[in-house]
PDB file of C-alpha atoms in Angstrom:
ATOM      1  CA  UNK N 834       0.000   0.000   0.000  1.00  0.00           C
ATOM      2  CA  UNK N 835       1.330   3.429  -0.947  1.00  0.00           C
ATOM      3  CA  UNK N 836       1.335   6.658   1.035  1.00  0.00           C
ATOM      4  CA  UNK N 837      -1.899   8.663   0.929  1.00  0.00           C
ATOM      5  CA  UNK N 838      -1.393  11.940  -0.898  1.00  0.00           C
ATOM      6  CA  UNK N 839      -3.712  14.899  -0.400  1.00  0.00           C
ATOM      7  CA  UNK N 840      -3.300  17.491  -3.174  1.00  0.00           C
ATOM      8  CA  UNK N 841      -2.221  21.061  -2.315  1.00  0.00           C
ATOM      9  CA  UNK N 842      -4.901  23.553  -1.380  1.00  0.00           C
ATOM     10  CA  UNK N 843      -5.796  26.208   1.183  1.00  0.00           C
ATOM     11  CA  UNK N 844      -4.364  25.240   4.565  1.00  0.00           C
ATOM     12  CA  UNK N 845      -1.896  22.801   2.987  1.00  0.00           C
ATOM     13  CA  UNK N 846       0.088  24.650   0.287  1.00  0.00           C
ATOM     14  CA  UNK N 847       2.420  21.697  -0.281  1.00  0.00           C
ATOM     15  CA  UNK N 848      -0.262  19.063   0.145  1.00  0.00           C
ATOM     16  CA  UNK N 849      -0.302  16.332   2.763  1.00  0.00           C
ATOM     17  CA  UNK N 850       1.442  12.980   2.596  1.00  0.00           C
ATOM     18  CA  UNK N 851       0.179  10.400   5.067  1.00  0.00           C
ATOM     19  CA  UNK N 852       2.669   7.517   5.479  1.00  0.00           C
ATOM     20  CA  UNK N 853       1.223   4.113   4.658  1.00  0.00           C
ATOM     21  CA  UNK N 854       2.338   2.847   8.072  1.00  0.00           C
ATOM     22  CA  UNK N 855      -0.157   5.222   9.747  1.00  0.00           C
ATOM     23  CA  UNK N 856      -3.121   3.831   7.801  1.00  0.00           C
ATOM     24  CA  UNK N 857      -4.781   0.673   9.102  1.00  0.00           C
ATOM     25  CA  UNK N 858      -7.015  -1.389   6.824  1.00  0.00           C
ATOM     26  CA  UNK N 859      -9.446  -4.086   7.918  1.00  0.00           C
ATOM     27  CA  UNK N 860     -11.351  -6.266   5.470  1.00  0.00           C
ATOM     28  CA  UNK N 861     -14.682  -7.976   5.983  1.00  0.00           C
ATOM     29  CA  UNK N 862     -17.553  -9.423   4.027  1.00  0.00           C
ATOM     30  CA  UNK N 863     -19.613  -6.806   2.284  1.00  0.00           C
ATOM     31  CA  UNK N 864     -23.392  -6.660   2.170  1.00  0.00           C
ATOM     32  CA  UNK N 865     -23.217  -4.793  -1.122  1.00  0.00           C
ATOM     33  CA  UNK N 866     -22.981  -6.044  -4.721  1.00  0.00           C
ATOM     34  CA  UNK N 867     -21.014  -9.139  -5.604  1.00  0.00           C
ATOM     35  CA  UNK N 868     -23.344 -11.907  -6.711  1.00  0.00           C
ATOM     36  CA  UNK N 869     -22.324 -15.373  -5.553  1.00  0.00           C
ATOM     37  CA  UNK N 870     -18.917 -14.093  -4.457  1.00  0.00           C
ATOM     38  CA  UNK N 871     -20.398 -11.686  -1.889  1.00  0.00           C
ATOM     39  CA  UNK N 872     -20.454 -14.418   0.777  1.00  0.00           C
ATOM     40  CA  UNK N 873     -16.914 -15.636   0.144  1.00  0.00           C
ATOM     41  CA  UNK N 874     -14.769 -12.542  -0.456  1.00  0.00           C
ATOM     42  CA  UNK N 875     -13.731  -9.882   2.030  1.00  0.00           C
ATOM     43  CA  UNK N 876     -14.405  -6.901  -0.217  1.00  0.00           C
ATOM     44  CA  UNK N 877     -15.535  -4.375   2.433  1.00  0.00           C
ATOM     45  CA  UNK N 878     -12.736  -2.071   3.566  1.00  0.00           C
ATOM     46  CA  UNK N 879     -12.448  -0.157   6.834  1.00  0.00           C
ATOM     47  CA  UNK N 880      -9.670   2.427   6.695  1.00  0.00           C
ATOM     48  CA  UNK N 881      -8.569   3.862  10.065  1.00  0.00           C
ATOM     49  CA  UNK N 882      -6.307   6.851  10.576  1.00  0.00           C
ATOM     50  CA  UNK N 883      -5.115   8.235  13.927  1.00  0.00           C
ATOM     51  CA  UNK N 884      -5.274  11.998  13.463  1.00  0.00           C
ATOM     52  CA  UNK N 885      -4.127  12.770  17.001  1.00  0.00           C
ATOM     53  CA  UNK N 886      -0.845  10.857  16.594  1.00  0.00           C
ATOM     54  CA  UNK N 887       0.008  11.426  12.928  1.00  0.00           C
ATOM     55  CA  UNK N 888       3.253  12.957  11.745  1.00  0.00           C
ATOM     56  CA  UNK N 889       1.669  14.123   8.477  1.00  0.00           C
ATOM     57  CA  UNK N 890       0.026  17.223   9.996  1.00  0.00           C
ATOM     58  CA  UNK N 891       1.573  20.161  11.801  1.00  0.00           C
ATOM     59  CA  UNK N 892       0.055  21.393  15.074  1.00  0.00           C
ATOM     60  CA  UNK N 893      -2.221  24.015  13.495  1.00  0.00           C
ATOM     61  CA  UNK N 894      -3.505  21.576  10.866  1.00  0.00           C
ATOM     62  CA  UNK N 895      -4.008  18.853  13.482  1.00  0.00           C
ATOM     63  CA  UNK N 896      -6.043  21.183  15.719  1.00  0.00           C
ATOM     64  CA  UNK N 897      -8.197  22.298  12.777  1.00  0.00           C
ATOM     65  CA  UNK N 898      -8.798  18.727  11.563  1.00  0.00           C
ATOM     66  CA  UNK N 899      -9.609  17.431  15.058  1.00  0.00           C
ATOM     67  CA  UNK N 900     -12.106  20.255  15.577  1.00  0.00           C
ATOM     68  CA  UNK N 901     -13.808  19.861  12.203  1.00  0.00           C
ATOM     69  CA  UNK N 902     -13.970  16.061  12.104  1.00  0.00           C
ATOM     70  CA  UNK N 903     -14.847  15.675  15.784  1.00  0.00           C
ATOM     71  CA  UNK N 904     -18.292  14.090  15.116  1.00  0.00           C
ATOM     72  CA  UNK N 905     -16.633  11.307  13.081  1.00  0.00           C
ATOM     73  CA  UNK N 906     -13.776  10.650  15.499  1.00  0.00           C
ATOM     74  CA  UNK N 907     -13.466   8.024  18.183  1.00  0.00           C
ATOM     75  CA  UNK N 908     -10.481   8.737  20.414  1.00  0.00           C
ATOM     76  CA  UNK N 909      -8.752  10.792  17.716  1.00  0.00           C
ATOM     77  CA  UNK N 910      -9.153   8.005  15.143  1.00  0.00           C
ATOM     78  CA  UNK N 911     -11.315   8.333  12.056  1.00  0.00           C
ATOM     79  CA  UNK N 912     -12.629   5.180  10.408  1.00  0.00           C
ATOM     80  CA  UNK N 913     -14.000   5.149   6.880  1.00  0.00           C
ATOM     81  CA  UNK N 914     -15.837   2.143   5.444  1.00  0.00           C
ATOM     82  CA  UNK N 915     -16.262   1.427   1.732  1.00  0.00           C
ATOM     83  CA  UNK N 916     -18.344  -1.427   0.335  1.00  0.00           C
ATOM     84  CA  UNK N 917     -19.887   0.095  -2.811  1.00  0.00           C
ATOM     85  CA  UNK N 918     -17.754  -1.834  -5.272  1.00  0.00           C
ATOM     86  CA  UNK N 919     -17.484  -5.567  -5.887  1.00  0.00           C
ATOM     87  CA  UNK N 920     -13.690  -5.605  -5.859  1.00  0.00           C
ATOM     88  CA  UNK N 921     -11.643  -5.094  -2.702  1.00  0.00           C
ATOM     89  CA  UNK N 922      -9.071  -3.048  -4.618  1.00  0.00           C
ATOM     90  CA  UNK N 923     -11.682  -0.544  -5.798  1.00  0.00           C
ATOM     91  CA  UNK N 924     -13.142  -0.288  -2.275  1.00  0.00           C
ATOM     92  CA  UNK N 925      -9.625   0.402  -0.949  1.00  0.00           C
ATOM     93  CA  UNK N 926      -9.239   3.192  -3.501  1.00  0.00           C
ATOM     94  CA  UNK N 927     -12.683   4.597  -2.637  1.00  0.00           C
ATOM     95  CA  UNK N 928     -11.921   4.640   1.101  1.00  0.00           C
ATOM     96  CA  UNK N 929      -8.542   6.303   0.544  1.00  0.00           C
ATOM     97  CA  UNK N 930     -10.100   8.915  -1.768  1.00  0.00           C
ATOM     98  CA  UNK N 931     -12.834   9.641   0.783  1.00  0.00           C
ATOM     99  CA  UNK N 932     -10.233  10.096   3.541  1.00  0.00           C
ATOM    100  CA  UNK N 933      -8.137  12.400   1.327  1.00  0.00           C
ATOM    101  CA  UNK N 934     -11.225  14.508   0.503  1.00  0.00           C
ATOM    102  CA  UNK N 935     -12.195  14.764   4.178  1.00  0.00           C
ATOM    103  CA  UNK N 936      -8.669  15.808   5.183  1.00  0.00           C
ATOM    104  CA  UNK N 937      -8.474  18.388   2.424  1.00  0.00           C
ATOM    105  CA  UNK N 938     -11.819  19.922   3.456  1.00  0.00           C
ATOM    106  CA  UNK N 939     -10.963  19.840   7.170  1.00  0.00           C
ATOM    107  CA  UNK N 940      -7.544  21.458   6.812  1.00  0.00           C
ATOM    108  CA  UNK N 941      -8.912  24.534   5.001  1.00  0.00           C
ATOM    109  CA  UNK N 942      -8.966  27.634   7.207  1.00  0.00           C
ATOM    110  CA  UNK N 943     -12.252  29.401   7.890  1.00  0.00           C
ATOM    111  CA  UNK N 944     -12.902  32.293   5.547  1.00  0.00           C
ATOM    112  CA  UNK N 945     -13.865  35.374   7.519  1.00  0.00           C
ATOM    113  CA  UNK N 946     -17.007  37.040   6.235  1.00  0.00           C
ATOM    114  CA  UNK N 947     -16.554  40.655   5.254  1.00  0.00           C
ATOM    115  CA  UNK N 948     -19.614  42.738   6.001  1.00  0.00           C
ATOM    116  CA  UNK N 949     -20.900  44.728   3.037  1.00  0.00           C
ATOM    117  CA  UNK N 950     -23.524  47.405   2.585  1.00  0.00           C
ATOM    118  CA  UNK N 951     -26.612  46.827   0.450  1.00  0.00           C
ATOM    119  CA  UNK N 952     -26.295  48.321  -3.029  1.00  0.00           C
ATOM    120  CA  UNK N 953     -28.450  51.220  -4.147  1.00  0.00           C
ATOM    121  CA  UNK N 954     -30.258  48.935  -6.600  1.00  0.00           C
ATOM    122  CA  UNK N 955     -31.049  46.320  -3.957  1.00  0.00           C
ATOM    123  CA  UNK N 956     -32.455  49.036  -1.652  1.00  0.00           C
ATOM    124  CA  UNK N 957     -34.607  50.367  -4.500  1.00  0.00           C
ATOM    125  CA  UNK N 958     -35.911  46.888  -5.383  1.00  0.00           C
ATOM    126  CA  UNK N 959     -36.714  46.123  -1.740  1.00  0.00           C
ATOM    127  CA  UNK N 960     -38.675  49.355  -1.283  1.00  0.00           C
ATOM    128  CA  UNK N 961     -40.500  48.840  -4.589  1.00  0.00           C
ATOM    129  CA  UNK N 962     -41.480  45.321  -3.522  1.00  0.00           C
ATOM    130  CA  UNK N 963     -42.769  46.728  -0.210  1.00  0.00           C
ATOM    131  CA  UNK N 964     -44.850  49.336  -2.063  1.00  0.00           C
ATOM    132  CA  UNK N 965     -46.266  46.687  -4.387  1.00  0.00           C
ATOM    133  CA  UNK N 966     -47.149  44.441  -1.447  1.00  0.00           C
ATOM    134  CA  UNK N 967     -48.860  47.372   0.347  1.00  0.00           C
ATOM    135  CA  UNK N 968     -50.939  48.104  -2.779  1.00  0.00           C
ATOM    136  CA  UNK N 969     -51.963  44.448  -3.035  1.00  0.00           C
ATOM    137  CA  UNK N 970     -53.089  44.397   0.593  1.00  0.00           C
ATOM    138  CA  UNK N 971     -54.838  47.749   0.224  1.00  0.00           C
ATOM    139  CA  UNK N 972     -56.819  46.412  -2.739  1.00  0.00           C
ATOM    140  CA  UNK N 973     -58.149  43.588  -0.531  1.00  0.00           C
ATOM    141  CA  UNK N 974     -59.690  45.993   2.016  1.00  0.00           C
ATOM    142  CA  UNK N 975     -63.319  46.992   2.089  1.00  0.00           C
ATOM    143  CA  UNK N 976     -64.042  50.174   0.166  1.00  0.00           C
ATOM    144  CA  UNK N 977     -65.416  51.983   3.248  1.00  0.00           C
ATOM    145  CA  UNK N 978     -62.261  51.264   5.322  1.00  0.00           C
ATOM    146  CA  UNK N 979     -60.348  54.133   3.697  1.00  0.00           C
TER     147      UNK N 979
END
């Protein structure tokens, strides 16, 4: 099994390379597709990765990933299962790709929202819509209510 490579992006300008020794794979029988072979082959893959103890992330990245992936973690370890494909090899690739995508998303820093003012056109449209709504409601009133 090769190292897991996460492509460069925000939060990881040089990408991330997770050593293969830090990834743990378990295989079991899948309930998914496979025909007659589904009961005899261990095609389901569980890929585990210890985020808290990895050497692939620096301290800032580790803190960000642990905070973002906290709902999916159990003791600092994330486990991803893949059983969509019939072949074990393709399920291994799917699990590794899913882990790489999750790490890439989790390592991205939060983008601070910059407050902006409404444009002149948006103010005009809002007020025009309010006037139109008032006219609609006014037309529903009884004639003697004016």
